[in-house]
Amino acid sequence: MSPEYHPVSAPTPAFTYDRHSFLLDGEPYVIIGGQMDPQRIPPAYWRDRLVKAKTMGLNTVFSYVYWNLLEPKQGLWTSNEESNDIAEFFRIAQGLGLHVVLRPGPYICGERDWGGFPAWLSQVPGMRVRSSNGPFMEAAESYLKRLANDLKDLQVTQGGPLLMVQVENEYGSYGEDYVYTQALRDILLANFEVPLYTNDGGVDWTLKGGEVPGVLAAIDGDPRSGFAARDRYISDPSELGPLLDGEYYTTGPDFWGSGNTHNTAEGRPSLVQQFVSDLDFVLGNNNSISLYMFHGGTNFGFSNGAIWKNYTAPFITSYDYGSPLDESGRTTDLYFTLRDTIQKYVPRGRIPATPQNIPLLEIDNVTLSPMTSLFDTSMLGTKTTSVSPMTMEELGQDYGFILYEHKVTMALQGSLQPGDRARDRVIVYVNGTKQGVVDSTYSQPAQVPVSLQPGDLLQLLVENLGRVDYWSRESGTLVALEDPYKGVVGNVTIGSAVVSGWDIYSLPLDKPPAVSSAASSVVKTGSPPTFFRGTFHIEGDDSTNPAALDTFLEVPDGVKGNVWVNGFNLGRYWIVGPQQSLYLPGTVLKPGAENEIIALESEPNGDSLVAFGSAVRRWANNPDPDYP
């Protein structure tokens, strides 16, 4: 007689899905999500921002991860740095009862420099990004394996908060290299145990370009048309499942420019009502959504990206995005409107009370005095000499400025052309005096005529305004994502004459200059870029809540530049707007001590600047003094 047979049921997957629902521990799970990226937020504020996600009613946080910050030099992995500790961000989320969705790229767009790609990729022989190209796949696989190793114990299968991982990012807008996307799928399957998904625009060609067999297809944008398109154009059963709007836009990012106003839902009741209606549509049908952005954060330093529109359209430093939680982490009217909407779809009492906003700090006027010129020998460092100009990337430089100097040996006259085009903003100097600006943010940049005599010194200071982070097959332009080079590409010409023989200086400005004696030369209109410095004192001690020190820093007399506070690069300011103030996190300040402001003003017009901190941020636009 054979022994009695007792079938053993397979364990319930921790997180999976069927045709209509996500399932967490076997129970239906509606993702009420929102995007925030830890690398755009001061680490000391991660918990605060996650608490406010929870108190708006979110149960899941979606996060991009920036490859260029995790591997700034090939083989140098920096997840041990506090601002890159993605695992810690996920652990904090789990401690608050939130789940997370990982969006690792390797390409992420996100209005970040080169879509999150590290600049060193551009110098790998044979490299072609976002393709099945061998050098790119080798670098991408190495990155994804390192990231997976950091996060493997945080998967929901291991008792962690990580539910899903995205394959690439809106690839259908970019191409149809299915060998590439399926290879990425296989890399992720080999390194993660949780379900994968794709995220594409909700129209036929983007969905078809981005679909990957065995991977759940999600959409972004309008959920009504997008959900219908997903079910109409995705026919492979292995790509079908519950409906997820992976990026529902809560307004949008801002571009620098006199004519580009700030994107916000404030004062636009019809837009807010559309948000509410769409959220009702998604959650009322037990479908899932992620608000992009729930909290945008900041493109600190030189980290913003750009769009190529047959001119450069760079994104501003702020990534406020008109989000429910503003750049400084304060709740807005939109936050509470969306919270009230979400409340209808979760059990009563499930959403905790929202913390009160902490008032921001006011800082009185601080006078900034000249320190040194950017062209001072103490700033320039080692020069590279070349017959023709070299790009920033060829010199191993990622961000900032690059200076080209030519000692004139023959008379030259005519309009100056900095290579194939300005990459991106070129200030022209003759004998240390500004002649004009060739600015790629205009489709027809201003002409800068020069008249040079033997012995003159010609200088071109080129600012990298941010590498292109997005290109679509429908754009009708060059594939700008494959053209990340900054500085001068090609020859500099004056009239029809090619200018040869250059001394080139990398100016990445990883940190501001050290304090030294005051500037030796008089600073006046037309002077080279100059660092200005001032100090201020704020009350408090080590027990002071840093959020009470948050402020918005303005340099009202500045034209264009960058600001460092206590050595931390807050980002760019530019008179054209729409951003007129920079978010200064209280985490940067020293209560009860002296604090330092250093501003690099690209176009000084006097011997001092003023800076102050305001509790109210200012958005405004002004004419560009460098464009006729």
Coordinates of N, CA and C in Angstrom, one line a residue, residues 135 149-150 168 208-209 262-263 265 276 303 445 457 567 574:
P135 N 30.0 48.1 -26.0 CA 30.6 48.9 -24.9 C 29.5 49.5 -24.0
N149 N 23.4 44.7 -6.1 CA 24.1 44.2 -4.9 C 23.8 45.0 -3.7
D150 N 23.7 46.4 -3.9 CA 23.4 47.3 -2.8 C 22.0 47.0 -2.3
E168 N 14.7 50.1 -18.4 CA 15.0 51.3 -19.1 C 14.0 52.4 -18.7
K208 N 4.6 50.3 -28.7 CA 5.2 49.2 -29.4 C 6.7 49.2 -29.4
G209 N 7.3 50.4 -29.4 CA 8.7 50.5 -29.3 C 9.3 50.1 -28.0
H262 N 7.1 80.2 -14.8 CA 7.1 79.0 -13.9 C 5.9 78.2 -14.0
N263 N 6.0 76.9 -14.1 CA 4.9 75.9 -14.2 C 4.4 75.7 -12.8
A265 N 0.4 74.8 -10.5 CA -1.1 74.7 -10.5 C -1.8 75.8 -9.7
V276 N -7.8 66.1 -10.0 CA -8.8 65.3 -9.1 C -9.6 64.3 -9.9
S303 N 23.8 70.0 -12.1 CA 23.3 68.6 -12.4 C 22.1 68.7 -13.3
P445 N 21.8 82.6 -32.2 CA 22.6 83.4 -31.2 C 23.1 84.7 -31.7
L457 N 45.1 89.1 -26.6 CA 44.7 87.8 -26.0 C 43.2 87.6 -26.2
G567 N 30.6 76.0 1.2 CA 31.2 75.1 0.2 C 30.3 74.2 -0.6
W574 N 20.1 83.1 -12.8 CA 20.2 83.8 -14.1 C 19.1 84.8 -14.1

